Short mmCIF file of C-alpha atoms in Angstrom, two decimals:
data_model
loop_
_atom_site.label_atom_id
_atom_site.label_comp_id
_atom_site.label_asym_id
_atom_site.label_seq_id
_atom_site.Cartn_x
_atom_site.Cartn_y
_atom_site.Cartn_z
CA ILE A 23 15.79 -94.55 -23.98
CA ARG A 24 18.55 -91.99 -24.53
CA ARG A 25 18.48 -88.51 -22.99
CA GLY A 26 14.79 -88.95 -22.25
CA SER A 27 13.85 -89.92 -25.81
CA ARG A 28 13.25 -93.16 -27.59
CA CYS A 29 16.01 -94.14 -30.00
CA SER A 30 16.69 -97.03 -32.34
CA THR A 31 19.03 -99.95 -31.75
CA SER A 32 21.24 -98.56 -34.49
CA LYS A 33 21.59 -95.17 -32.80
CA ALA A 34 22.11 -96.69 -29.36
CA PHE A 35 24.64 -99.39 -30.17
CA LEU A 36 26.00 -99.22 -33.73
CA ARG A 37 26.64 -95.54 -34.36
CA PRO A 38 28.90 -95.10 -31.30
CA ILE A 39 31.22 -97.90 -32.51
CA ARG A 40 30.96 -97.59 -36.29
CA SER A 41 34.51 -96.22 -36.57
CA ARG A 42 36.15 -99.16 -34.83
CA ARG A 43 38.69 -101.01 -36.95
CA ASN A 44 37.37 -104.40 -35.86
CA ILE A 45 33.77 -103.90 -36.99
CA HIS A 46 32.30 -103.76 -40.48
CA ILE A 47 28.60 -103.20 -41.07
CA SER A 48 27.25 -104.36 -44.43
CA LEU A 49 24.01 -102.56 -45.24
CA ASN A 50 21.29 -103.84 -47.58
CA SER A 51 22.68 -107.36 -47.31
CA HIS A 52 20.56 -110.52 -47.28
CA ALA A 53 22.00 -113.53 -45.43
CA THR A 54 21.26 -116.69 -47.42
CA ARG A 55 23.16 -119.48 -45.69
CA ILE A 56 25.45 -120.38 -42.81
CA LEU A 57 28.54 -122.25 -44.02
CA ILE A 58 29.04 -125.36 -41.88
CA ASN A 59 31.79 -127.97 -42.00
CA PRO A 60 29.88 -131.28 -42.40
CA THR A 61 32.62 -133.21 -40.60
CA THR A 62 33.15 -131.03 -37.54
CA MET A 63 29.66 -129.47 -37.68
CA LYS A 64 31.28 -126.13 -36.95
CA ALA A 65 30.06 -122.94 -38.63
CA PHE A 66 32.91 -121.24 -40.44
CA GLY A 67 31.27 -118.49 -42.46
CA VAL A 68 28.23 -116.73 -43.86
CA GLU A 69 26.94 -116.43 -47.40
CA PHE A 70 24.98 -113.29 -48.28
CA VAL A 71 23.76 -111.33 -51.28
CA ARG A 72 24.26 -107.62 -51.73
CA ALA A 73 23.37 -105.60 -54.83
CA GLY A 74 22.67 -108.82 -56.71
CA ARG A 75 26.10 -110.34 -56.01
CA LYS A 76 26.86 -113.30 -53.77
CA HIS A 77 29.48 -112.77 -51.07
CA VAL A 78 31.12 -115.10 -48.55
CA ILE A 79 32.59 -114.05 -45.22
CA ILE A 80 34.86 -116.50 -43.39
CA ALA A 81 34.75 -116.42 -39.59
CA ARG A 82 37.94 -116.75 -37.56
CA LYS A 83 36.12 -117.52 -34.30
CA GLU A 84 32.36 -117.90 -34.44
CA VAL A 85 29.13 -117.11 -36.27
CA ILE A 86 26.30 -115.60 -34.24
CA MET A 87 22.74 -116.04 -35.51
CA THR A 88 20.54 -113.03 -34.71
CA ALA A 89 18.00 -113.05 -37.52
CA GLY A 90 14.91 -113.07 -35.30
CA ALA A 91 12.22 -115.64 -34.61
CA ILE A 92 11.24 -115.95 -38.28
CA ASN A 93 14.40 -115.65 -40.34
CA THR A 94 16.68 -117.54 -37.95
CA PRO A 95 14.92 -120.88 -38.54
CA GLN A 96 14.64 -120.10 -42.25
CA ILE A 97 18.40 -119.55 -42.59
CA LEU A 98 19.20 -122.61 -40.47
CA MET A 99 17.00 -124.83 -42.63
CA LEU A 100 18.51 -123.40 -45.80
CA SER A 101 21.88 -124.27 -44.28
CA GLY A 102 20.92 -127.92 -43.74
CA ILE A 103 19.81 -127.85 -40.12
CA GLY A 104 16.17 -128.69 -39.52
CA PRO A 105 13.44 -131.33 -39.77
CA ARG A 106 14.29 -134.08 -42.26
CA LYS A 107 10.83 -133.94 -43.85
CA GLU A 108 11.08 -130.20 -44.55
CA LEU A 109 14.63 -130.32 -45.91
CA ASN A 110 13.91 -133.33 -48.13
CA LYS A 111 10.94 -131.49 -49.57
CA PHE A 112 13.33 -128.95 -51.13
CA LYS A 113 16.27 -131.32 -51.68
CA ILE A 114 18.45 -129.49 -49.15
CA PRO A 115 21.36 -131.67 -47.93
CA ILE A 116 20.80 -132.57 -44.27
CA LEU A 117 23.66 -131.74 -41.93
CA LYS A 118 21.73 -132.11 -38.69
CA GLU A 119 18.14 -133.14 -38.08
CA LEU A 120 16.63 -130.85 -35.45
CA ALA A 121 13.15 -129.46 -34.75
CA VAL A 122 14.09 -126.07 -36.18
CA GLY A 123 11.06 -123.87 -36.82
CA GLU A 124 8.87 -125.53 -34.21
CA ASN A 125 7.90 -123.97 -30.86
CA LEU A 126 7.03 -120.54 -32.31
CA GLN A 127 5.56 -118.34 -29.57
CA ASP A 128 4.04 -114.88 -29.76
CA HIS A 129 2.73 -112.41 -27.19
CA VAL A 130 -0.72 -112.09 -28.69
CA GLY A 131 -2.89 -109.35 -27.23
CA MET A 132 -6.37 -107.86 -27.24
CA GLY A 133 -6.75 -104.92 -29.60
CA GLY A 134 -9.32 -102.15 -29.79
CA PHE A 135 -10.15 -102.14 -26.05
CA THR A 136 -11.19 -98.49 -25.86
CA PHE A 137 -12.26 -96.18 -23.02
CA LEU A 138 -13.83 -92.75 -23.50
CA VAL A 139 -12.78 -89.85 -21.24
CA ASN A 140 -14.21 -86.40 -20.50
CA LYS A 141 -11.03 -84.33 -20.68
CA PRO A 142 -8.81 -83.38 -23.67
CA VAL A 143 -5.85 -85.41 -22.46
CA SER A 144 -5.35 -87.95 -25.24
CA ILE A 145 -3.65 -87.88 -28.62
CA VAL A 146 -6.21 -86.78 -31.22
CA GLN A 147 -4.67 -86.17 -34.61
CA GLN A 148 -6.83 -83.23 -35.67
CA ARG A 149 -5.82 -81.39 -32.50
CA PHE A 150 -2.16 -81.30 -33.47
CA GLN A 151 -0.33 -79.65 -36.32
CA ALA A 152 2.88 -81.39 -37.34
CA PHE A 153 5.27 -78.40 -37.37
CA PRO A 154 4.23 -76.75 -34.06
CA MET A 155 4.15 -80.16 -32.39
CA THR A 156 7.64 -80.96 -33.67
CA MET A 157 9.03 -77.60 -32.54
CA GLN A 158 7.44 -78.02 -29.12
CA TYR A 159 9.34 -81.28 -28.77
CA ILE A 160 12.66 -79.93 -30.12
CA MET A 161 12.64 -76.70 -28.12
CA ASN A 162 10.97 -77.72 -24.86
CA ALA A 163 10.95 -81.55 -24.85
CA LYS A 164 7.20 -81.43 -24.28
CA GLY A 165 4.04 -82.39 -26.12
CA PRO A 166 2.67 -85.52 -27.80
CA MET A 167 6.01 -86.46 -29.35
CA THR A 168 7.41 -87.20 -25.89
CA THR A 169 5.15 -90.25 -25.75
CA LEU A 170 7.35 -93.33 -26.06
CA GLY A 171 5.90 -95.15 -29.02
CA GLY A 172 2.36 -94.29 -28.02
CA VAL A 173 2.57 -96.22 -24.74
CA GLU A 174 2.55 -94.20 -21.52
CA GLY A 175 2.08 -96.96 -18.99
CA LEU A 176 2.97 -100.62 -18.53
CA ALA A 177 1.80 -103.12 -15.95
CA PHE A 178 2.79 -106.71 -15.24
CA VAL A 179 0.06 -108.57 -13.38
CA ASN A 180 -1.02 -112.00 -12.26
CA THR A 181 -4.39 -113.39 -13.26
CA LYS A 182 -6.07 -116.16 -11.33
CA TYR A 183 -4.56 -118.61 -13.83
CA GLY A 184 -0.96 -117.58 -13.24
CA ASN A 185 1.85 -118.79 -11.06
CA ARG A 186 2.27 -116.20 -8.32
CA SER A 187 6.05 -116.20 -8.79
CA TRP A 188 5.78 -114.47 -12.18
CA PRO A 189 3.13 -112.42 -14.05
CA ASP A 190 1.21 -114.03 -16.88
CA LEU A 191 -0.26 -110.81 -18.29
CA GLN A 192 1.06 -107.43 -19.38
CA PHE A 193 -0.92 -104.24 -19.98
CA HIS A 194 0.05 -101.57 -22.49
CA MET A 195 -1.67 -98.27 -21.74
CA ALA A 196 -1.94 -95.83 -24.64
CA PRO A 197 -3.48 -92.31 -24.75
CA ALA A 198 -5.22 -93.02 -28.08
CA SER A 199 -7.11 -95.71 -29.96
CA VAL A 200 -8.19 -96.78 -33.43
CA ASN A 201 -10.49 -93.75 -33.68
CA SER A 202 -7.88 -91.12 -32.83
CA ASP A 203 -6.83 -90.36 -36.41
CA ASN A 204 -10.34 -90.46 -37.90
CA GLY A 205 -9.55 -93.65 -39.76
CA ALA A 206 -6.60 -92.22 -41.68
CA ARG A 207 -3.87 -94.73 -40.87
CA VAL A 208 -4.20 -96.88 -37.74
CA ARG A 209 -7.16 -98.88 -39.05
CA LYS A 210 -5.16 -99.77 -42.17
CA VAL A 211 -2.08 -100.79 -40.20
CA LEU A 212 -4.23 -103.06 -38.04
CA GLY A 213 -6.14 -104.45 -41.02
CA LEU A 214 -9.60 -103.50 -39.76
CA THR A 215 -12.46 -104.11 -42.15
CA ASP A 216 -14.71 -101.24 -43.20
CA ARG A 217 -17.61 -102.89 -41.42
CA LEU A 218 -15.76 -103.13 -38.11
CA TYR A 219 -14.34 -99.61 -38.23
CA ASN A 220 -17.52 -97.92 -39.42
CA THR A 221 -19.67 -99.72 -36.85
CA VAL A 222 -17.47 -99.44 -33.77
CA TYR A 223 -14.97 -96.62 -34.16
CA ARG A 224 -16.29 -94.09 -36.66
CA PRO A 225 -19.06 -92.97 -34.23
CA ILE A 226 -16.33 -91.83 -31.81
CA ALA A 227 -13.85 -90.49 -34.39
CA ASN A 228 -11.54 -87.86 -32.90
CA ARG A 229 -12.99 -88.29 -29.41
CA ASP A 230 -10.67 -88.38 -26.40
CA VAL A 231 -9.96 -91.96 -25.41
CA PHE A 232 -7.36 -94.29 -24.01
CA THR A 233 -6.60 -97.92 -24.75
CA LEU A 234 -5.68 -100.83 -22.52
CA ILE A 235 -4.03 -103.73 -24.32
CA PRO A 236 -3.73 -106.99 -22.36
CA LEU A 237 -0.95 -109.23 -23.75
CA LEU A 238 0.02 -112.78 -22.92
CA LEU A 239 3.44 -112.97 -21.31
CA ARG A 240 3.74 -116.76 -21.33
CA PRO A 241 1.59 -118.18 -24.13
CA LYS A 242 1.02 -121.92 -24.12
CA SER A 243 0.07 -122.19 -27.78
CA ARG A 244 2.85 -123.17 -30.16
CA GLY A 245 3.17 -122.45 -33.85
CA TRP A 246 5.78 -123.06 -36.51
CA VAL A 247 7.94 -121.57 -39.27
CA ARG A 248 8.59 -123.66 -42.39
CA LEU A 249 10.20 -123.19 -45.77
CA ARG A 250 8.11 -122.44 -48.83
CA SER A 251 11.10 -122.62 -51.13
CA LYS A 252 14.85 -123.19 -51.09
CA ASN A 253 15.13 -119.67 -52.52
CA PRO A 254 16.26 -117.53 -49.55
CA PHE A 255 14.37 -114.53 -50.94
CA VAL A 256 11.03 -116.32 -50.64
CA SER A 257 9.50 -115.63 -47.23
CA PRO A 258 8.82 -118.71 -45.08
CA ALA A 259 5.39 -120.03 -44.15
CA ILE A 260 4.31 -118.89 -40.68
CA ASN A 261 1.58 -120.37 -38.50
CA ALA A 262 1.37 -118.64 -35.12
CA ASN A 263 -1.39 -121.05 -34.05
CA TYR A 264 -2.93 -118.46 -31.74
CA PHE A 265 -5.24 -119.78 -29.01
CA ASP A 266 -4.54 -123.40 -29.83
CA HIS A 267 -4.19 -123.88 -26.08
CA PRO A 268 -7.43 -122.94 -24.27
CA ASP A 269 -5.61 -121.29 -21.36
CA ASP A 270 -4.38 -118.46 -23.59
CA ILE A 271 -7.84 -117.15 -24.37
CA LYS A 272 -8.92 -117.59 -20.73
CA ILE A 273 -6.04 -115.42 -19.54
CA LEU A 274 -6.84 -112.64 -22.02
CA VAL A 275 -10.54 -112.73 -21.11
CA GLU A 276 -9.47 -112.28 -17.50
CA GLY A 277 -7.27 -109.42 -18.69
CA ALA A 278 -10.25 -107.69 -20.30
CA LYS A 279 -12.19 -107.85 -17.03
CA MET A 280 -9.17 -106.57 -15.13
CA GLY A 281 -8.90 -103.71 -17.63
CA VAL A 282 -12.44 -102.60 -16.85
CA ARG A 283 -11.61 -102.63 -13.13
CA ILE A 284 -8.45 -100.59 -13.76
CA ALA A 285 -10.48 -97.91 -15.56
CA GLU A 286 -12.86 -97.78 -12.59
CA ALA A 287 -10.03 -97.12 -10.13
CA GLN A 288 -10.10 -93.95 -8.04
CA ALA A 289 -7.03 -92.51 -9.79
CA PHE A 290 -8.96 -92.35 -13.09
CA LYS A 291 -12.19 -90.86 -11.69
CA GLN A 292 -11.23 -87.29 -12.64
CA PHE A 293 -11.32 -88.29 -16.32
CA GLY A 294 -14.72 -89.99 -16.20
CA PRO A 295 -13.57 -93.11 -18.04
CA ARG A 296 -16.10 -95.60 -19.39
CA VAL A 297 -15.60 -98.51 -21.71
CA HIS A 298 -16.72 -97.91 -25.30
CA ARG A 299 -19.77 -100.15 -25.50
CA ILE A 300 -20.56 -100.45 -29.21
CA PRO A 301 -20.05 -104.18 -29.74
CA PHE A 302 -18.04 -105.71 -32.55
CA PRO A 303 -20.57 -106.66 -35.27
CA ASN A 304 -19.62 -110.33 -35.24
CA CYS A 305 -19.91 -110.46 -31.44
CA SER A 306 -23.26 -108.71 -30.99
CA LYS A 307 -25.03 -112.00 -30.23
CA PHE A 308 -23.19 -112.11 -26.90
CA ARG A 309 -23.96 -109.90 -23.91
CA PHE A 310 -21.47 -107.04 -23.87
CA GLY A 311 -18.90 -107.58 -21.12
CA SER A 312 -19.58 -111.29 -20.71
CA ASP A 313 -16.76 -113.81 -20.97
CA GLU A 314 -18.21 -114.98 -24.27
CA TYR A 315 -18.22 -111.44 -25.64
CA TRP A 316 -14.63 -110.73 -24.61
CA GLU A 317 -13.48 -114.00 -26.14
CA CYS A 318 -15.18 -113.09 -29.42
CA HIS A 319 -13.63 -109.60 -29.30
CA ILE A 320 -10.15 -111.02 -28.66
CA ARG A 321 -10.40 -113.59 -31.44
CA THR A 322 -11.55 -110.89 -33.87
#
């Protein structure tokens, strides 16, 4: 957050120092390999491709890997650090055998958990015109564009399955849902099928709603990232392995029930909130609101 507004990492950290003599930022560059001395096992440079040409940068002190949870293991394996079986598969010389790419974890959450309200307090696309809304934000720092990424509230809570010393569940609270743009964009971003959207969300298109999204803070399921090719421009294979551990789904089911209780709290009474009760088509065989129903909803 900068001056009350959300800003990117680039604006917050790179732009203020871009004129320093000791920093060079190479845009549109694809890192392909870490250069490692096979004798000392010390990284001494980085290989990358920019505009179709291969470049090599030699490090005087150190190389810092910050390519994220997916590309970091990919680059390490392409550099010869990883499971022997995976590297042999693509005839990559092995510098160090390590379990690179294993132990992938993700904060999976429950989507589409929607509550109807009686007051015009949520973000409904047809209610706003782009130019007036933008000017309201620029001139007065007010209006829908002041919402930080669509999330207006966060909560960190313990379920009955958690260790009381740290929360095992997080809630994102958003003043909108899948229905808020009448199916124009959000449903496509989330990959909802026509059947799911038309059955559950089209009947409440453009209605005032809010969403509670329970997310796992400490998932127990573990996935993996593996190479599909020794070509660094081929994306790796990813298996998040969601809900492989039974505790993960139990915690999110508990989160759904907690979400209903949150909406029933006294502070929300003035808005008349009630959970949207049209069931997901593939979950209609379960009683709405039962543990079995919430599990089906979450897995969908």
